[in-house]
Short mmCIF file of C-alpha atoms and ligand atoms in Angstrom, two decimals:
data_model
loop_
_atom_site.label_atom_id
_atom_site.label_comp_id
_atom_site.label_asym_id
_atom_site.label_seq_id
_atom_site.Cartn_x
_atom_site.Cartn_y
_atom_site.Cartn_z
CA MET A 14 26.62 7.71 27.16
CA GLY A 15 29.13 7.36 24.34
CA MET A 16 30.52 4.22 22.75
CA GLU A 17 30.48 1.20 24.98
CA ASN A 18 32.19 -2.13 24.18
CA LEU A 19 30.00 -5.18 24.54
CA ALA A 20 31.10 -8.71 25.35
CA ILE A 21 29.78 -10.84 22.50
CA GLY A 22 31.31 -13.78 20.67
CA SER A 23 33.00 -13.86 17.30
CA LEU A 24 31.04 -14.38 14.07
CA PRO A 25 32.11 -13.69 10.45
CA GLY A 26 30.26 -10.37 10.43
CA VAL A 27 31.03 -9.37 14.01
CA ASN A 28 34.24 -8.06 15.47
CA PRO A 29 33.58 -8.00 19.23
CA GLU A 30 36.22 -5.29 19.65
CA GLN A 31 34.25 -3.01 17.38
CA VAL A 32 30.68 -3.69 18.47
CA ALA A 33 29.40 -0.55 20.10
CA ILE A 34 26.20 1.34 20.74
CA ARG A 35 26.26 5.08 20.27
CA ARG A 36 23.33 6.94 21.74
CA LEU A 37 22.20 9.72 19.39
CA THR A 38 20.02 12.10 21.41
CA GLY A 39 18.79 12.70 24.94
CA ALA A 40 15.43 11.01 24.32
CA ILE A 41 15.65 8.42 21.57
CA GLY A 42 17.78 6.50 19.08
CA ALA A 43 21.11 4.70 18.99
CA GLU A 44 23.46 3.61 16.24
CA ILE A 45 24.92 0.11 16.50
CA LYS A 46 28.38 -0.38 15.04
CA GLY A 47 30.48 -3.43 14.25
CA ILE A 48 27.72 -5.86 13.20
CA ASP A 49 27.16 -7.01 9.60
CA LEU A 50 23.84 -8.85 9.63
CA GLY A 51 24.37 -9.94 6.02
CA GLN A 52 26.95 -12.39 7.40
CA GLY A 53 24.61 -13.87 9.97
CA TRP A 54 23.96 -13.44 13.67
CA ASP A 55 23.57 -15.49 16.82
CA ASP A 56 21.55 -15.12 20.02
CA ALA A 57 24.13 -12.81 21.58
CA VAL A 58 24.10 -10.46 18.59
CA PHE A 59 20.32 -10.44 18.58
CA LYS A 60 20.29 -9.67 22.31
CA VAL A 61 22.61 -6.70 21.82
CA ILE A 62 20.24 -5.30 19.20
CA TYR A 63 17.07 -6.16 21.13
CA ASP A 64 18.30 -4.64 24.39
CA ALA A 65 19.37 -1.48 22.57
CA LEU A 66 15.93 -1.32 20.92
CA MET A 67 14.17 -1.59 24.28
CA GLU A 68 16.41 1.12 25.74
CA HIS A 69 16.46 3.58 22.85
CA GLY A 70 13.16 3.01 20.96
CA VAL A 71 14.83 2.94 17.54
CA VAL A 72 18.22 1.58 16.47
CA PHE A 73 20.18 2.09 13.28
CA LEU A 74 22.82 -0.03 11.54
CA ARG A 75 24.68 1.04 8.41
CA ASP A 76 26.23 -1.00 5.57
CA GLN A 77 23.88 -3.96 5.93
CA SER A 78 23.78 -5.71 2.58
CA TRP A 79 21.43 -8.47 3.63
CA THR A 80 18.97 -10.35 1.44
CA VAL A 81 15.20 -10.05 1.75
CA ASP A 82 15.19 -13.55 3.29
CA GLN A 83 17.73 -12.46 5.90
CA GLN A 84 15.68 -9.37 6.71
CA LEU A 85 12.63 -11.58 7.14
CA GLU A 86 14.48 -14.17 9.25
CA PHE A 87 15.94 -11.50 11.51
CA SER A 88 12.54 -9.81 11.85
CA LYS A 89 10.99 -13.10 12.99
CA LEU A 90 13.20 -12.99 16.08
CA LEU A 91 11.18 -9.96 17.18
CA GLY A 92 7.82 -11.67 16.62
CA SER A 93 5.51 -12.88 13.86
CA PRO A 94 5.72 -10.77 10.70
CA ALA A 95 2.49 -8.96 9.88
CA PHE A 96 0.94 -9.98 6.58
CA SER A 97 1.82 -7.26 4.09
CA LYS A 98 -0.97 -8.09 1.63
CA LYS A 99 -3.21 -6.22 4.07
CA LEU A 100 -1.19 -3.13 3.18
CA PRO A 101 -0.98 -1.30 -0.15
CA PHE A 102 2.71 -2.05 -0.68
CA TYR A 103 2.72 -5.73 -1.54
CA ASP A 104 4.76 -6.19 -4.71
CA GLY A 105 3.54 -9.73 -5.38
CA THR A 106 6.63 -11.54 -4.11
CA TYR A 107 7.18 -11.61 -0.34
CA GLU A 108 3.96 -11.86 1.63
CA TYR A 109 5.47 -10.25 4.70
CA VAL A 110 7.58 -7.56 3.07
CA SER A 111 6.23 -4.16 2.08
CA VAL A 112 8.06 -2.33 -0.68
CA LEU A 113 7.96 1.44 -0.17
CA GLU A 114 9.03 2.97 -3.45
CA ASN A 115 8.81 6.56 -4.57
CA ASP A 116 10.23 8.83 -7.23
CA GLY A 117 9.67 11.86 -5.05
CA THR A 118 6.60 13.04 -6.93
CA GLN A 119 4.06 10.48 -5.73
CA LEU A 120 2.22 10.33 -2.49
CA VAL A 121 4.85 9.61 0.16
CA VAL A 122 4.15 7.04 2.83
CA GLY A 123 4.29 8.50 6.28
CA ASP A 124 5.09 12.20 5.87
CA VAL A 125 3.06 12.93 8.94
CA TRP A 126 3.76 11.94 12.55
CA HIS A 127 2.28 8.52 13.27
CA ASN A 128 2.57 5.17 14.95
CA ASP A 129 2.07 2.40 12.42
CA ASN A 130 -1.39 0.87 12.16
CA THR A 131 -3.00 1.81 15.42
CA ASP A 132 -6.20 1.00 13.53
CA TRP A 133 -5.44 -2.66 14.29
CA VAL A 134 -6.82 -4.23 17.44
CA SER A 135 -3.22 -5.26 18.19
CA PRO A 136 -1.01 -2.71 16.40
CA PRO A 137 2.47 -3.79 15.24
CA MET A 138 5.12 -3.97 17.98
CA GLY A 139 7.59 -2.55 15.53
CA ALA A 140 9.20 -2.72 12.12
CA VAL A 141 12.49 -3.45 10.39
CA LEU A 142 13.18 -1.07 7.50
CA HIS A 143 16.02 -1.51 5.02
CA SER A 144 17.03 1.13 2.46
CA GLU A 145 17.85 -0.09 -1.05
CA GLU A 146 17.97 3.11 -3.05
CA MET A 147 18.23 6.56 -1.57
CA PRO A 148 17.92 10.03 -3.06
CA GLU A 149 21.04 12.16 -3.42
CA TYR A 150 19.62 14.35 -0.69
CA GLY A 151 16.52 14.32 1.49
CA GLY A 152 14.26 11.40 2.36
CA ASP A 153 15.37 11.34 6.01
CA THR A 154 13.13 9.77 8.63
CA LEU A 155 12.49 11.22 12.09
CA TRP A 156 11.39 9.24 15.12
CA ALA A 157 9.95 10.70 18.32
CA SER A 158 9.89 9.03 21.71
CA THR A 159 6.31 8.79 22.98
CA TYR A 160 7.75 8.15 26.45
CA ALA A 161 9.35 11.59 26.22
CA ALA A 162 6.10 13.00 24.80
CA TYR A 163 4.21 11.63 27.81
CA ASP A 164 6.87 12.82 30.23
CA ARG A 165 6.44 16.38 28.97
CA LEU A 166 2.87 16.51 30.30
CA SER A 167 2.03 18.02 33.67
CA ALA A 168 1.03 15.85 36.62
CA PRO A 169 -2.66 16.97 36.48
CA MET A 170 -2.81 16.16 32.74
CA LYS A 171 -1.23 12.73 33.32
CA GLN A 172 -3.76 12.09 36.06
CA MET A 173 -6.66 13.08 33.82
CA LEU A 174 -5.49 10.78 31.01
CA GLU A 175 -5.29 7.78 33.34
CA GLY A 176 -7.87 5.24 32.12
CA MET A 177 -9.01 7.36 29.17
CA THR A 178 -9.36 5.80 25.73
CA ALA A 179 -9.61 6.97 22.11
CA ILE A 180 -11.10 5.55 18.94
CA HIS A 181 -8.78 4.74 16.01
CA ASP A 182 -9.61 3.81 12.43
CA ASN A 183 -8.19 3.50 8.94
CA SER A 184 -10.38 6.07 7.18
CA VAL A 185 -7.73 8.74 6.52
CA VAL A 186 -5.25 6.23 5.09
CA ALA A 187 -7.91 4.48 3.01
CA ALA A 188 -9.01 7.81 1.50
CA MET A 189 -5.40 8.70 0.64
CA TYR A 190 -4.65 5.47 -1.19
CA SER A 191 -7.88 5.09 -3.10
CA SER A 192 -7.02 8.32 -4.91
CA THR A 193 -3.48 7.23 -5.73
CA LYS A 194 -3.11 4.80 -8.60
CA SER A 195 0.65 4.48 -8.25
CA LEU A 196 0.28 2.65 -4.94
CA ARG A 197 -1.55 -0.61 -4.59
CA SER A 198 -4.75 -0.43 -2.68
CA ASP A 199 -5.84 -4.07 -2.63
CA GLY A 200 -7.43 -5.06 0.58
CA LEU A 201 -7.20 -1.59 2.07
CA GLN A 202 -10.61 -0.72 3.39
CA ALA A 203 -11.86 1.41 6.20
CA ASP A 204 -11.75 -1.21 8.97
CA GLU A 205 -13.93 -1.24 11.98
CA THR A 206 -12.92 1.23 14.63
CA VAL A 207 -10.84 0.10 17.60
CA GLU A 208 -10.44 1.58 21.08
CA HIS A 209 -7.03 2.01 22.69
CA PRO A 210 -5.82 3.64 25.90
CA ILE A 211 -4.53 7.20 25.34
CA VAL A 212 -1.53 6.32 27.48
CA ARG A 213 -0.22 2.78 27.14
CA THR A 214 2.20 0.87 29.34
CA HIS A 215 5.04 -0.72 27.42
CA PRO A 216 4.84 -4.48 28.07
CA VAL A 217 8.63 -4.88 28.41
CA THR A 218 9.95 -1.65 29.90
CA LYS A 219 6.75 -0.88 31.86
CA ARG A 220 7.21 2.80 30.97
CA LYS A 221 4.19 4.92 30.01
CA ALA A 222 3.91 6.21 26.47
CA LEU A 223 1.43 8.49 24.74
CA PHE A 224 -0.57 6.42 22.27
CA VAL A 225 -2.60 8.76 20.03
CA ASN A 226 -1.56 9.95 16.58
CA SER A 227 -3.02 12.24 13.96
CA VAL A 228 -3.30 9.55 11.26
CA TYR A 229 -5.38 6.91 12.99
CA THR A 230 -6.90 8.47 16.12
CA ARG A 231 -10.40 9.86 15.52
CA ARG A 232 -11.92 10.87 18.83
CA VAL A 233 -11.68 10.67 22.59
CA VAL A 234 -14.19 8.38 24.27
CA GLY A 235 -16.45 10.27 26.70
CA MET A 236 -15.70 13.75 25.32
CA GLY A 237 -17.61 15.91 22.88
CA ALA A 238 -16.10 16.54 19.45
CA ASP A 239 -14.64 19.99 20.22
CA GLU A 240 -13.29 19.04 23.62
CA GLY A 241 -11.75 15.80 22.35
CA LYS A 242 -10.25 17.51 19.29
CA ALA A 243 -8.57 20.16 21.47
CA LEU A 244 -7.15 17.48 23.75
CA LEU A 245 -5.88 15.35 20.85
CA GLU A 246 -4.29 18.33 19.13
CA MET A 247 -2.44 19.26 22.31
CA LEU A 248 -1.23 15.65 22.65
CA TYR A 249 -0.13 15.44 18.99
CA GLU A 250 2.05 18.52 19.58
CA GLN A 251 4.17 16.66 22.13
CA VAL A 252 6.04 14.61 19.49
CA LYS A 253 6.86 17.76 17.51
CA TYR A 254 9.41 19.07 20.02
CA PRO A 255 12.94 18.41 18.73
CA GLU A 256 13.89 17.29 22.26
CA THR A 257 11.72 14.19 21.80
CA GLN A 258 13.19 13.32 18.36
CA VAL A 259 16.03 11.79 16.40
CA ARG A 260 16.55 12.34 12.66
CA PHE A 261 18.21 9.62 10.57
CA ARG A 262 20.07 10.33 7.35
CA TRP A 263 19.78 7.16 5.28
CA GLU A 264 22.43 5.68 3.01
CA PRO A 265 21.85 2.66 0.79
CA ASN A 266 21.86 -0.48 2.98
CA SER A 267 20.96 1.24 6.22
CA VAL A 268 18.62 -0.54 8.61
CA ALA A 269 16.28 1.05 11.14
CA ILE A 270 14.47 -1.08 13.69
CA TRP A 271 11.82 0.69 15.75
CA ASP A 272 9.49 -0.09 18.59
CA ASN A 273 6.05 1.11 17.49
CA ARG A 274 4.74 0.97 21.07
CA CYS A 275 6.87 3.86 22.28
CA THR A 276 7.75 5.86 19.15
CA GLN A 277 6.14 7.75 16.29
CA HIS A 278 7.90 8.48 13.03
CA TYR A 279 7.80 10.89 10.09
CA ALA A 280 9.24 10.21 6.61
CA VAL A 281 10.37 13.55 5.16
CA SER A 282 9.06 14.20 1.64
CA ASP A 283 11.75 16.44 0.11
CA TYR A 284 13.38 14.49 -2.72
CA ALA A 285 11.41 15.27 -5.89
CA GLY A 286 13.28 13.90 -8.89
CA PHE A 287 15.04 11.12 -6.98
CA ARG A 288 14.12 7.53 -6.30
CA ARG A 289 13.82 6.14 -2.81
CA LYS A 290 13.20 2.45 -2.23
CA MET A 291 12.80 0.71 1.12
CA ARG A 292 11.77 -2.76 2.26
CA ARG A 293 9.80 -3.01 5.45
CA VAL A 294 8.75 -5.92 7.64
CA GLN A 295 6.22 -5.15 10.34
CA ILE A 296 6.02 -7.29 13.45
CA GLU A 297 2.73 -8.20 15.06
CA GLY A 298 2.11 -6.70 18.47
CA ASP A 299 -0.13 -7.11 21.52
CA ARG A 300 -3.29 -5.34 22.48
CA PRO A 301 -2.25 -2.08 24.20
CA PHE A 302 -3.04 -1.71 27.89
C1 SIN B 401 6.92 4.27 7.38
O1 SIN B 401 6.16 5.15 7.79
O2 SIN B 401 6.88 3.13 7.82
C2 SIN B 401 7.94 4.63 6.33
C3 SIN B 401 9.15 5.25 6.89
C4 SIN B 401 10.12 5.69 5.80
O3 SIN B 401 9.89 5.41 4.61
O4 SIN B 401 11.12 6.31 6.12
#
C-alpha cells in the first residue's frame, strides 16, 4: 500500500489533500503526512492517527513543533497518562512526561529489545515520543511487530504456548539505574513480580502477539529454569529478524506513537559525543489476556 488520500476536514494544520499514510515495511510502521499537531486537531484527525496506529503498530509524524501541553493533551486521547514519577526520568516539571536525555556517553534507555514496563500488572498500552534534540547521526529507534514475531512460530509451538504464562519483574532495570547517578532513580524499586500470558490477544484488533521480552520477563511458569530459559531465548529471537522490524531515523520535532501491546522497540546507542533529548508520555493499559 502506498500513499492513500483520506477524507478529513480542514483545520489550520491540516490540508486534507495532503494527508496520507505511507506504510513503511511489510510488518510494521507507517508515516503520516500532512498533519501539523502543533496547530491543533479534531476527532477526525485523531481517528486517522488512531486507526493507523491500530493497523501498523507504530506511526511517525515529522515536523511537529508542539508544546509539552499539546503532547500531553493529545496523549490523553489514547488513555490516561501513566505517572512518570514512578520512572527515573521525571525532571520535576510535568508529572506525566518523562524526559529521556543523553549525551551519548551515559547509560542509554532502551538499547535492548523490550516492551515498556511489562513489570506492571497492567503495562502501558503505548507511548507518544517527541524528539527535541537529535545527534548529527545515530540514535535511531527500531520497532518490531510482536504479531509478526508470533506469526513466525510453527503451529505446534503456537499450540504449546496457548494458556502459558511467564513472570515479569523490574529487577534488571532497577539494578541498571541504581548504579547510574546521571539518571534519577527516585521511586524505582524492584516491584513485586507479575504474571502475564506469553501470547496476548490485542484488545482492539484481536490479533495474537508474543508478550515476553528480555528486560522484564524472568521465567516461564510451570517450567524448570533451563527449559524456560531456552524457550524464552528462542522467543526473544523472533523480534530480531529484520522482516519483523521498522527503523526510524529521527529529526528534531519527529513524533513516534507506538502500541506497546503488539510491538517491542530498541533505541540504538551509537551517538557518543552528541546530545539526544526526547519527551515521552506513556499511556496506561489493561491487564493482558
Ligand atoms: C524508550 O525505550 O521508550 C525510548 C525510545 C527512544 O529513546 O528512542
